[in-house]
mmCIF file of C-alpha atoms and ligand atoms in Angstrom:
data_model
loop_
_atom_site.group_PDB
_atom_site.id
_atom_site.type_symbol
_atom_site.label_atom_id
_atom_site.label_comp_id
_atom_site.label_asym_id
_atom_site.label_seq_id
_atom_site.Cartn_x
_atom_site.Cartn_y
_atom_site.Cartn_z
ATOM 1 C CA UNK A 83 280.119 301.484 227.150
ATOM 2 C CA UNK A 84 281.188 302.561 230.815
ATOM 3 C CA UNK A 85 284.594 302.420 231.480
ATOM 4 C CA UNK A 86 284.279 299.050 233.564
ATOM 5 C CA UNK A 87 282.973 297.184 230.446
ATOM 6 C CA UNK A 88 285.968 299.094 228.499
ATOM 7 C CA UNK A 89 288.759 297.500 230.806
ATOM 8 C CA UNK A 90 286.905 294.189 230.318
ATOM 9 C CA UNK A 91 286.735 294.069 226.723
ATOM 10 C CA UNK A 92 290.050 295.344 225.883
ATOM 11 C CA UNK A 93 291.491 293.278 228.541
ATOM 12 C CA UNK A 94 290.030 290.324 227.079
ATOM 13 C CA UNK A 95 290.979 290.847 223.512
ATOM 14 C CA UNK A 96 294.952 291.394 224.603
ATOM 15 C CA UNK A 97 297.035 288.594 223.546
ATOM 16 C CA UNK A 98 300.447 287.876 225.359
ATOM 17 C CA UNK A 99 302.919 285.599 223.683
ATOM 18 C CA UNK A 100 305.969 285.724 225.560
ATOM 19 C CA UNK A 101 307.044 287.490 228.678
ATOM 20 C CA UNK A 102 310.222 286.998 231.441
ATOM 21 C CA UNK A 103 308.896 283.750 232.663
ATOM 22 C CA UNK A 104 309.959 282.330 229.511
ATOM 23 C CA UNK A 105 313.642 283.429 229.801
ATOM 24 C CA UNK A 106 313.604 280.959 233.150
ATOM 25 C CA UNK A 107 314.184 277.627 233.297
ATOM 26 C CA UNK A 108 313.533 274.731 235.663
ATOM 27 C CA UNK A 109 316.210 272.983 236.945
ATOM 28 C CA UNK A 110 315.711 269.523 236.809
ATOM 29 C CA UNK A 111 315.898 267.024 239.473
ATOM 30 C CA UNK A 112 316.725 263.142 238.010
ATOM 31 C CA UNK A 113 315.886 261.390 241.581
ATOM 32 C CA UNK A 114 313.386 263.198 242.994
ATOM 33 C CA UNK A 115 312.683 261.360 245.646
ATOM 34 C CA UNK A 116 308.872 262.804 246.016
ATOM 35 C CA UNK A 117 305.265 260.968 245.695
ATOM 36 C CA UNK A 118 303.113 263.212 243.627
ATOM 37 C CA UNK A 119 300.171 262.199 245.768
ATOM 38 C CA UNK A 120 301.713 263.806 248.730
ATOM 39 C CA UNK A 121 303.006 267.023 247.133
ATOM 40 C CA UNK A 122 300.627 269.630 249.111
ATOM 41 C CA UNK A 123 300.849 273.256 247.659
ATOM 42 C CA UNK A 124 298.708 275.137 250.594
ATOM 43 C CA UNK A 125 300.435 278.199 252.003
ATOM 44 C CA UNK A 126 299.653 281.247 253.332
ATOM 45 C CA UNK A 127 297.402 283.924 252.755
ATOM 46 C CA UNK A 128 297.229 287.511 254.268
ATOM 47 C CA UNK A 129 297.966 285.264 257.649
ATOM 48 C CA UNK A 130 295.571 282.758 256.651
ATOM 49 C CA UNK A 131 296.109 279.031 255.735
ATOM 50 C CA UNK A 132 295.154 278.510 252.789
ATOM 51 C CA UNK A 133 294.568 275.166 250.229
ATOM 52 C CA UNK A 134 296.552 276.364 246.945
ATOM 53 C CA UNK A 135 298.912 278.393 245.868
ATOM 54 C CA UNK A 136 296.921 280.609 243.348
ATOM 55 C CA UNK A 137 294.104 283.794 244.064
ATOM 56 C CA UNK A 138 291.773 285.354 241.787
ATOM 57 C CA UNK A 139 293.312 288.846 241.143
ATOM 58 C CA UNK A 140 291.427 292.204 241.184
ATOM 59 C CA UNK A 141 289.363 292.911 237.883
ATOM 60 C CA UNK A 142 285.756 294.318 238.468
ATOM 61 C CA UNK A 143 282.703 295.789 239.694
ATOM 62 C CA UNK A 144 280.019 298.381 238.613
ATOM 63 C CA UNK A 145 278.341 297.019 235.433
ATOM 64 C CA UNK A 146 275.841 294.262 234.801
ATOM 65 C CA UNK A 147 278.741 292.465 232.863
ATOM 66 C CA UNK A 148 281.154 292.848 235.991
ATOM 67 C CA UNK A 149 278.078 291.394 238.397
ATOM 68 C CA UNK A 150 278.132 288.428 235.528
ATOM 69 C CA UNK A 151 281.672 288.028 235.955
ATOM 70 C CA UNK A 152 282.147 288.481 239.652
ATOM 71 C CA UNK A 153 279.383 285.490 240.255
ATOM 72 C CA UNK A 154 281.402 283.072 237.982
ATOM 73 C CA UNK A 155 284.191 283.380 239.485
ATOM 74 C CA UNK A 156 282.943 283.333 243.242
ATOM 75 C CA UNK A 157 281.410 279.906 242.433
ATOM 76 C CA UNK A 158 284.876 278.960 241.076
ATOM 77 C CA UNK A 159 286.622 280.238 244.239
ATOM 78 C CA UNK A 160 284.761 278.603 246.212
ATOM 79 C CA UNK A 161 284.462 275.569 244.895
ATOM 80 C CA UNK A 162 288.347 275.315 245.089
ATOM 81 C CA UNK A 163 289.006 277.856 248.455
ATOM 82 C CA UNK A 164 291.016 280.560 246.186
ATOM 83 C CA UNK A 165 290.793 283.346 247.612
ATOM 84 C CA UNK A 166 289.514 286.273 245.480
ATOM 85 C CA UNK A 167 289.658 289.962 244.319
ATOM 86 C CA UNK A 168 287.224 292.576 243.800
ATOM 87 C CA UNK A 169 287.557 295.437 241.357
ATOM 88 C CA UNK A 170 288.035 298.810 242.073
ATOM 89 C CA UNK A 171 285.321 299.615 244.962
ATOM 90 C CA UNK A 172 285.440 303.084 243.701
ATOM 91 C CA UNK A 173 281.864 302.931 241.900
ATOM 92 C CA UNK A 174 279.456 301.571 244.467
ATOM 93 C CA UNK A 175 281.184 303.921 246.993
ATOM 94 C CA UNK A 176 279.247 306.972 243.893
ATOM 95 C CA UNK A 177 276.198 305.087 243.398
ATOM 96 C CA UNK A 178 275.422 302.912 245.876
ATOM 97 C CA UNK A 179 273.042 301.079 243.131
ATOM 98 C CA UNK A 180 275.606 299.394 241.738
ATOM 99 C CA UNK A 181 276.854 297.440 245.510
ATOM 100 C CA UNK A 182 275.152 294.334 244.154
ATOM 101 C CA UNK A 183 277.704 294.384 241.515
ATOM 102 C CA UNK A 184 280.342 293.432 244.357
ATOM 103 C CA UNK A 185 278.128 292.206 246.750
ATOM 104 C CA UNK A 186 277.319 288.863 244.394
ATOM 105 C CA UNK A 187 280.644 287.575 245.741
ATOM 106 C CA UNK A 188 278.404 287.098 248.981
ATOM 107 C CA UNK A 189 276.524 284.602 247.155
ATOM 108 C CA UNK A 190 278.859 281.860 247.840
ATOM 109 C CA UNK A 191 281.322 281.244 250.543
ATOM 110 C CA UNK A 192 284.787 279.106 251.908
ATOM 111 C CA UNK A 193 287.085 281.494 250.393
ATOM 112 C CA UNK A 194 288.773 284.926 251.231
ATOM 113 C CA UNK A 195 287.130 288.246 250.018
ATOM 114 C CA UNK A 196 288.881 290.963 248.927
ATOM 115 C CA UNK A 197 287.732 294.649 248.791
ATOM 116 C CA UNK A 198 290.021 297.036 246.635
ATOM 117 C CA UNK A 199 290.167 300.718 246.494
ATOM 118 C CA UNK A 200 292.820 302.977 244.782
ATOM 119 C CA UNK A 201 295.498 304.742 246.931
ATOM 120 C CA UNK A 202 294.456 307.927 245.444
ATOM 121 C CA UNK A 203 290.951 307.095 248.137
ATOM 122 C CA UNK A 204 290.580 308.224 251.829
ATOM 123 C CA UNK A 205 290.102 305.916 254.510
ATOM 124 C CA UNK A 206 286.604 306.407 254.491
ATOM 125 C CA UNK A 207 286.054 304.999 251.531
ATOM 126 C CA UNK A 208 288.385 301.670 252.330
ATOM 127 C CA UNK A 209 286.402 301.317 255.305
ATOM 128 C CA UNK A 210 282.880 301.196 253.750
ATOM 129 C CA UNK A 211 284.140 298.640 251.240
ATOM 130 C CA UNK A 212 285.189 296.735 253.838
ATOM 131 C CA UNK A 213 282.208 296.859 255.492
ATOM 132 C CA UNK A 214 279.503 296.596 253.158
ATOM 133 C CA UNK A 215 281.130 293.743 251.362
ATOM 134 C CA UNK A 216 282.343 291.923 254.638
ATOM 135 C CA UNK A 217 285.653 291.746 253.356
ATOM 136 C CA UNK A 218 288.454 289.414 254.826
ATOM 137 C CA UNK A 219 291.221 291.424 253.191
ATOM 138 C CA UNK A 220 291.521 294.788 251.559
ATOM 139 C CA UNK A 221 293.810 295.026 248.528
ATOM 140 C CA UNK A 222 294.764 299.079 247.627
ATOM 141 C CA UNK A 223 296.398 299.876 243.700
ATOM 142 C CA UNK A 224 298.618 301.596 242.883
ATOM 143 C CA UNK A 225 298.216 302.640 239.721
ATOM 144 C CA UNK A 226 299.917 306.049 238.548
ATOM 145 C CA UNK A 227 300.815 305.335 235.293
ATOM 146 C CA UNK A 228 296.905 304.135 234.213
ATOM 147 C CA UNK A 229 295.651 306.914 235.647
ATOM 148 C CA UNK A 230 298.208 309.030 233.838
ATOM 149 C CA UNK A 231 296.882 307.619 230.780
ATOM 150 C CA UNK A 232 293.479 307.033 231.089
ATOM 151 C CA UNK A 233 291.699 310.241 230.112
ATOM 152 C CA UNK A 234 289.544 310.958 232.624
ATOM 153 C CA UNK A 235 292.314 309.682 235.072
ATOM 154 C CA UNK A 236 294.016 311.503 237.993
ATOM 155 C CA UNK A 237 297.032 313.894 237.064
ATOM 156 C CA UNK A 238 297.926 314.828 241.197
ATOM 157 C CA UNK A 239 299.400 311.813 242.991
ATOM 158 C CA UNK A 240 300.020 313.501 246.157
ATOM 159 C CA UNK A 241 299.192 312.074 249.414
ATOM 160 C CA UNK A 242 298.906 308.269 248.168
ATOM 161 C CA UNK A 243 301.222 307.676 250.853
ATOM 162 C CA UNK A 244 299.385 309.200 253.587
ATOM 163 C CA UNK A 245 296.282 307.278 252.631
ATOM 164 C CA UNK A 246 297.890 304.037 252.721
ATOM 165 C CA UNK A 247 299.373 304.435 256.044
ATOM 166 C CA UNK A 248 296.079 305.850 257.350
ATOM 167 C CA UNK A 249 294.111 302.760 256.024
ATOM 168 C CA UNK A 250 296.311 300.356 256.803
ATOM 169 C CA UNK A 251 296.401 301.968 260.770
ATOM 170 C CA UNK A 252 293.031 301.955 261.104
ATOM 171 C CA UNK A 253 291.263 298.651 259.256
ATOM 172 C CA UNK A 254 291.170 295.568 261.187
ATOM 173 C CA UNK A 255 292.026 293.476 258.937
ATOM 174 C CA UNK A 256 295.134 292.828 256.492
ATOM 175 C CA UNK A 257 296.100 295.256 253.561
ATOM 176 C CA UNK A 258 298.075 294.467 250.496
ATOM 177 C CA UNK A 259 299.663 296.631 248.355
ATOM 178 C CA UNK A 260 299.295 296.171 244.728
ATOM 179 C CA UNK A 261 300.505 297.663 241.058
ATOM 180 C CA UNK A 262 297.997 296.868 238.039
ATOM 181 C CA UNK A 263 300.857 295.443 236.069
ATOM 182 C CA UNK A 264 303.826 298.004 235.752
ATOM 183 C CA UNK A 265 305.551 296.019 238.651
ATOM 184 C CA UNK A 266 307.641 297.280 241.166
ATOM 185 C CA UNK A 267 311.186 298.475 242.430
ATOM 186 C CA UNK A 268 313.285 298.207 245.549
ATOM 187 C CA UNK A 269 312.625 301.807 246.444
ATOM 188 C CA UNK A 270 308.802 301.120 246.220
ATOM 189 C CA UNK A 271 309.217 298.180 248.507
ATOM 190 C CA UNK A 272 310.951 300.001 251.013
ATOM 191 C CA UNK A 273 308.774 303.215 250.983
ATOM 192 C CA UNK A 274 305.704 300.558 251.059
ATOM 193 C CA UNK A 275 307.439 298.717 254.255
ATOM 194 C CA UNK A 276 307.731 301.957 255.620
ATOM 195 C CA UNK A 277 304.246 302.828 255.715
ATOM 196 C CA UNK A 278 304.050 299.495 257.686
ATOM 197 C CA UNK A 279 302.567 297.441 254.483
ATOM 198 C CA UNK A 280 303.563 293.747 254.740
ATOM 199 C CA UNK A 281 301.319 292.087 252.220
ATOM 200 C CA UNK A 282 302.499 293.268 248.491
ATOM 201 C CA UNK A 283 301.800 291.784 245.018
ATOM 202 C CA UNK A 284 304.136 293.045 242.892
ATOM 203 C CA UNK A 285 301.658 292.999 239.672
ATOM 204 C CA UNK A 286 304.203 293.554 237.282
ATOM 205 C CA UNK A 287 304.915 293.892 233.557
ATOM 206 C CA UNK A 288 303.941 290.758 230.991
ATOM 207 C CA UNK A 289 300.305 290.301 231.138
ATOM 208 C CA UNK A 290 297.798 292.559 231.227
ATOM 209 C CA UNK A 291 298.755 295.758 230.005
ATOM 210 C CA UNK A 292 297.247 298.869 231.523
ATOM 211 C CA UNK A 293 299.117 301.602 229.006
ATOM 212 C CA UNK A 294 297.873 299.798 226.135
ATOM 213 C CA UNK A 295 294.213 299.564 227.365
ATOM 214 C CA UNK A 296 293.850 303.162 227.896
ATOM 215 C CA UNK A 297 295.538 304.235 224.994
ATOM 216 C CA UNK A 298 292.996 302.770 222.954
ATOM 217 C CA UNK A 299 290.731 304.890 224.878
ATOM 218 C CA UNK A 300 292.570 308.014 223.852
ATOM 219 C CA UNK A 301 292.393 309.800 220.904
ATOM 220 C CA UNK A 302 296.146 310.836 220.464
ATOM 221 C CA UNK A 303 298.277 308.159 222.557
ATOM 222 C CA UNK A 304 301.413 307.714 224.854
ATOM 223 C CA UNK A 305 303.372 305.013 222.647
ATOM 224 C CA UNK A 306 306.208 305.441 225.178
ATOM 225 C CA UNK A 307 304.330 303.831 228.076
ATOM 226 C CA UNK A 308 303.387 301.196 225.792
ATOM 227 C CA UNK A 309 306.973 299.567 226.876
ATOM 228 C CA UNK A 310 306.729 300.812 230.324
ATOM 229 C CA UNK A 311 307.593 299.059 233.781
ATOM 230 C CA UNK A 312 309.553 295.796 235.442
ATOM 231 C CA UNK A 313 308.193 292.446 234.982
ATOM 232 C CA UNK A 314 307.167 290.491 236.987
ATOM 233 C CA UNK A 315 310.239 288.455 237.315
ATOM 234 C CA UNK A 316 311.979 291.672 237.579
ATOM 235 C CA UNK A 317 310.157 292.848 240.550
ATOM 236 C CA UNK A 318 310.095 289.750 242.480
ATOM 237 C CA UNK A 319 314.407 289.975 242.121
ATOM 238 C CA UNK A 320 314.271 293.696 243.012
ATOM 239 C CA UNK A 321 312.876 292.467 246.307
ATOM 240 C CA UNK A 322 314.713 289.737 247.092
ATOM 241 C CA UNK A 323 317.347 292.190 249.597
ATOM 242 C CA UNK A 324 314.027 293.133 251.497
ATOM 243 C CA UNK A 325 313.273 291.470 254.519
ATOM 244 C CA UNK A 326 309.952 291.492 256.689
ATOM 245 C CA UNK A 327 307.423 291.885 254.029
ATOM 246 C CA UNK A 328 305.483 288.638 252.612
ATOM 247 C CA UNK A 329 305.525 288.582 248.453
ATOM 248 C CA UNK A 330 302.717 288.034 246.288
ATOM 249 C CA UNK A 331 303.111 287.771 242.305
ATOM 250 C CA UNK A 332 300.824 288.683 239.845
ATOM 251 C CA UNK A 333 301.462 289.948 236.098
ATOM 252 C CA UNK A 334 301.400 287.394 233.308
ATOM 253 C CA UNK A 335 300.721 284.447 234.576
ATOM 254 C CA UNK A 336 299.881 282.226 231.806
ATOM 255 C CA UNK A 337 300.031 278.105 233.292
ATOM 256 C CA UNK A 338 301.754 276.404 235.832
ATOM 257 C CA UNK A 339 304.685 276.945 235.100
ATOM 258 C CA UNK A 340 304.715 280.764 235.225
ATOM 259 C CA UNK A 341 302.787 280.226 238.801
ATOM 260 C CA UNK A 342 305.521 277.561 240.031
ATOM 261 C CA UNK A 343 308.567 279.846 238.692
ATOM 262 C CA UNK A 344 307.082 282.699 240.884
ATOM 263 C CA UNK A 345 306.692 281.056 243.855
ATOM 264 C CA UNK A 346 310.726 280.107 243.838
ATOM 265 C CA UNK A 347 311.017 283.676 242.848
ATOM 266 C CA UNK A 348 309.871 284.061 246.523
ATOM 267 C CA UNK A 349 306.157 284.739 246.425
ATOM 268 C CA UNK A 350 303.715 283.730 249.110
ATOM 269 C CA UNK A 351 301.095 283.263 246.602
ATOM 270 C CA UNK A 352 300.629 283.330 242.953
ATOM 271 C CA UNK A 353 297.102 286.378 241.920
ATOM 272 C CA UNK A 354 295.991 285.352 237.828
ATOM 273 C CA UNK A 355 293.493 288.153 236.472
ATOM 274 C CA UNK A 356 293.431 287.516 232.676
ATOM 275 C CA UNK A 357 293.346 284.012 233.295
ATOM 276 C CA UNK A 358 290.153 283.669 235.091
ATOM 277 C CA UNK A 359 288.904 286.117 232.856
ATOM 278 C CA UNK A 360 289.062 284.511 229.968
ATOM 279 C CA UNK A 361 287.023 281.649 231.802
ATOM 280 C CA UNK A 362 284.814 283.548 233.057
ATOM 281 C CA UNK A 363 283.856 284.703 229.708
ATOM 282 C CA UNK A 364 284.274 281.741 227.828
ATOM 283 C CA UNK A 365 282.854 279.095 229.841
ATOM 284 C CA UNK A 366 280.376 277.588 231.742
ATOM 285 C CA UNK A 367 281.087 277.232 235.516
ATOM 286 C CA UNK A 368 282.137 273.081 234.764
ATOM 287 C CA UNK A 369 284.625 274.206 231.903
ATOM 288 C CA UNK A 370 285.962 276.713 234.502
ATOM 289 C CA UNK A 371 286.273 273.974 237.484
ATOM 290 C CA UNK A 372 288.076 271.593 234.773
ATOM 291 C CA UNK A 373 290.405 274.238 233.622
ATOM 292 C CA UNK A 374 291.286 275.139 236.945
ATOM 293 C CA UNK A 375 291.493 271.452 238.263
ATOM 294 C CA UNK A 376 294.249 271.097 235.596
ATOM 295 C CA UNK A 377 295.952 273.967 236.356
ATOM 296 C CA UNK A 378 295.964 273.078 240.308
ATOM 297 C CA UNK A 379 297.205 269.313 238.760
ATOM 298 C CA UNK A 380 299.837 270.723 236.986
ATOM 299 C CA UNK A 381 301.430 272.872 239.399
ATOM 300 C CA UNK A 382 301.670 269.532 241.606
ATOM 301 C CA UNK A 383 303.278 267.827 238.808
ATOM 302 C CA UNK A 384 306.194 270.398 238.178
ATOM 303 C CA UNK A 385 306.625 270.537 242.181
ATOM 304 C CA UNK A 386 307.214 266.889 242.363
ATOM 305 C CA UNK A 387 309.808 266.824 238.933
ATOM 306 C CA UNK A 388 311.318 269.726 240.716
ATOM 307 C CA UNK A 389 312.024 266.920 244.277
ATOM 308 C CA UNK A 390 309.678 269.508 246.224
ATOM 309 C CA UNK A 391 306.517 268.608 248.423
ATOM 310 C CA UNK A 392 305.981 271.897 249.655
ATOM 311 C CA UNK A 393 305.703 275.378 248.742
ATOM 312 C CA UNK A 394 308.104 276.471 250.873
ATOM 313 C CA UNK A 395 311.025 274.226 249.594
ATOM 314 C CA UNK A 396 310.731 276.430 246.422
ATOM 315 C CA UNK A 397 313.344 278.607 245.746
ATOM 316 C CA UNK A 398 316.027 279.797 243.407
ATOM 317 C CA UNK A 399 317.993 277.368 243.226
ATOM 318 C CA UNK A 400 315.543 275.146 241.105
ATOM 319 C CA UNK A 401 315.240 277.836 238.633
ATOM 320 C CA UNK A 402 318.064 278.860 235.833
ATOM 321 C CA UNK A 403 317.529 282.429 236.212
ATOM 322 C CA UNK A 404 319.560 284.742 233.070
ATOM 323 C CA UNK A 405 321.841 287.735 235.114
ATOM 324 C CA UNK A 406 320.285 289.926 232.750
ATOM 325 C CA UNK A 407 316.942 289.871 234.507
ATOM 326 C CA UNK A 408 318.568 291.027 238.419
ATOM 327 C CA UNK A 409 318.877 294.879 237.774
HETATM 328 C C1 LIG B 521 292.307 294.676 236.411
HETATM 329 N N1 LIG B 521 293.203 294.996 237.442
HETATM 330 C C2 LIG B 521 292.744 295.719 238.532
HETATM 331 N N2 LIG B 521 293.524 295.836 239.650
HETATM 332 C C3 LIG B 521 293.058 296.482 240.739
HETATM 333 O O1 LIG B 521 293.772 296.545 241.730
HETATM 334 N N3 LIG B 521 291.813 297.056 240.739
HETATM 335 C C4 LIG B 521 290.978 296.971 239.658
HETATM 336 O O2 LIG B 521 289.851 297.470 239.698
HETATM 337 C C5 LIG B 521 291.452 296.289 238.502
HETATM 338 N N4 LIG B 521 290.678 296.185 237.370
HETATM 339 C C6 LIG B 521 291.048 295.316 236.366
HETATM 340 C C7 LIG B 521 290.153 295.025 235.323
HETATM 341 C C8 LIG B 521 290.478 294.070 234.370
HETATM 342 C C9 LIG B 521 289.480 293.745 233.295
HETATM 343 C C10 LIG B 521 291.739 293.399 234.435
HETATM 344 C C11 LIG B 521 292.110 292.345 233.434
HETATM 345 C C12 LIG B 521 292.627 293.729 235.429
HETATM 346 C C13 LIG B 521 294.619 294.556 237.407
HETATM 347 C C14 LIG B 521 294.823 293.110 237.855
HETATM 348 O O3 LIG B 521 294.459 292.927 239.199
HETATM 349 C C15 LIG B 521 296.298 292.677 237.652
HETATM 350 O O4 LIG B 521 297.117 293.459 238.473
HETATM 351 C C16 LIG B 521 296.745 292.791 236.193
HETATM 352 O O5 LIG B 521 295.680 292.494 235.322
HETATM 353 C C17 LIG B 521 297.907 291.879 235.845
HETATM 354 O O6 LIG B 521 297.546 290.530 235.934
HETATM 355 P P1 LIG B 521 297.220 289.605 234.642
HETATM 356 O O7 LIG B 521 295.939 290.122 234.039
HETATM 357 O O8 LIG B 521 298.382 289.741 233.705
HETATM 358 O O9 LIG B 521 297.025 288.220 235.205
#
């Protein structure tokens, strides 16, 4: 198996019981005054209006499986405008073969397209993803710790920020930033804001987990990484002193409730990889609009308990957060 169809399958097979969201609750409102047919969750998205609150996060590219995948879920975002991910671009930049791979997102359109390419990458190779998959958006990961891991993975992380700053100079259209699930920290935010990134998804710790995945790849593991990084929840805290840049969660987001908690955590918008995942390969593209529909439905519902008919209203103050969780 190549290592694309690796990621998927272990990713897959992962189960995650409980995670930080849990240890929040809603506050709740006993009048609140709101009609749940008028609660609207658009907001924003890399500078672009957009109808709900949720994205398809980065997962893959480069096998036939990933091609199978990445045309699921294209019908699915655009039958519902989410905007949507790429894998790594990393492949089809080797073997140019493998473009349709990525290129199947084409296939359908009324949604945002995302290229991604690691930080460890050159602007040359950010700009040809961009290109030759007529990207809206490019999303660059970091992902140190994976790589660390992952056998055949990089050991030299030098120049990552150089990279970033020289992509995000040169593209024409908006960058994020984002982890692969180990989250982040204030200092990352600042050194990211300093390289003059705006658009950051914290990806943190509670879903998907990266050291686990690639330990099962290795023949003697790293148990200590096993345990390693800040949750989501975490992360979106650590940047609550940070002005200027616009949030974006992802990490363990389960159901609505882990999407609506995040968004009064102070995210823009809410990214779900293991999620649509799991519908993309366990279900037929109906299944996957009905699953999604009642996600969308339920993520009205909890705005309109919570007295709130926008995203924007969200915040804080309509979660119980424990003190334990601000580092
Ligand atoms: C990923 N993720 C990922 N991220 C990225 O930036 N580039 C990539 O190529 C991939 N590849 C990838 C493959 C698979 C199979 C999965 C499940 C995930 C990471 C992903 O975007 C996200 O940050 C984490 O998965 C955490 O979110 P969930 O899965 O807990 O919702």
């Amino acid at each position: 198996m190549n290592r694309k169809d690796d990621h998927i399958a272990y990713a897959h097979a992962q189960t995650v019981a409980n995670n930080d969201f849990d240890l929040i609750r809603f506050k709740p409102h006993g009048l609140p005054e709101t009609n749940k047919a008028l609660v609207n969750y658009a907001t924003e998205f890399l500078g672009n209006k957009v109808a709900t609150p949720i994205y398809i996060n980065a997962m893959t590219g480069g096998s036939k499986q990933a091609q199978t995948i990445n045309g699921k879920l294209s019908a699915l975002a655009s039958h519902f405008g989410l905007p949507m991910a790429l894998g790594s671009y990393s492949s089809a930049y080797q073997d140019a073969s493998l473009i349709n791979t990525y290129d199947v997102i084409n296939a359908h359109d009324g949604f945002l397209k995302l290229a991604n390419v690691g930080a460890d990458k050159p602007l040359v190779v950010a700009k040809t993803a961009v290109q030759k998959l007529n990207a809206d958006g490019l999303q660059i990961h970091i992902n140190s710790v994976q790589e660390l891991i992952m056998p055949e993975g990089e050991r030299v992380f030098k120049g990552w920020s150089d990279n970033i700053k020289a992509v995000h100079d040169a593209l024409n259209v908006p960058v994020m930033v984002k982890e692969v699930g180990f989250g982040m920290s204030t200092q990352t935010f600042k050194t990211l804001k300093n390289l003059g990134i705006v658009y950051i998804d914290v990806s943190g710790r509670g879903g998907t987990n990266f050291a686990s995945i690639e330990n099962k790849r290795r023949i003697s593991t790293y148990q200590a990484f096993e345990q390693w990084g800040l949750s989501t929840v975490e992360s979106l805290l650590q940047a609550e002193e940070i002005e200027g840049i616009h949030l974006y969660a992802s990490g363990g987001i389960r159901h609505a409730g882990d999407v609506v908690k995040a968004l009064a955590l102070g995210a823009e918008a809410v990214g779900l990889s293991k999620f649509f995942l799991t519908l993309a390969m366990e279900d037929d593209l109906p299944t996957m609009i009905e699953k999604t529909a009642h996600l969308l439905d339920e993520i009205k519902t909890i705005m309109c308990a919570l007295g709130v008919d926008n995203v924007k209203a969200l915040n804080k103050h309509h979660l119980i957060i424990p003190k334990h969780l601000w580092l």
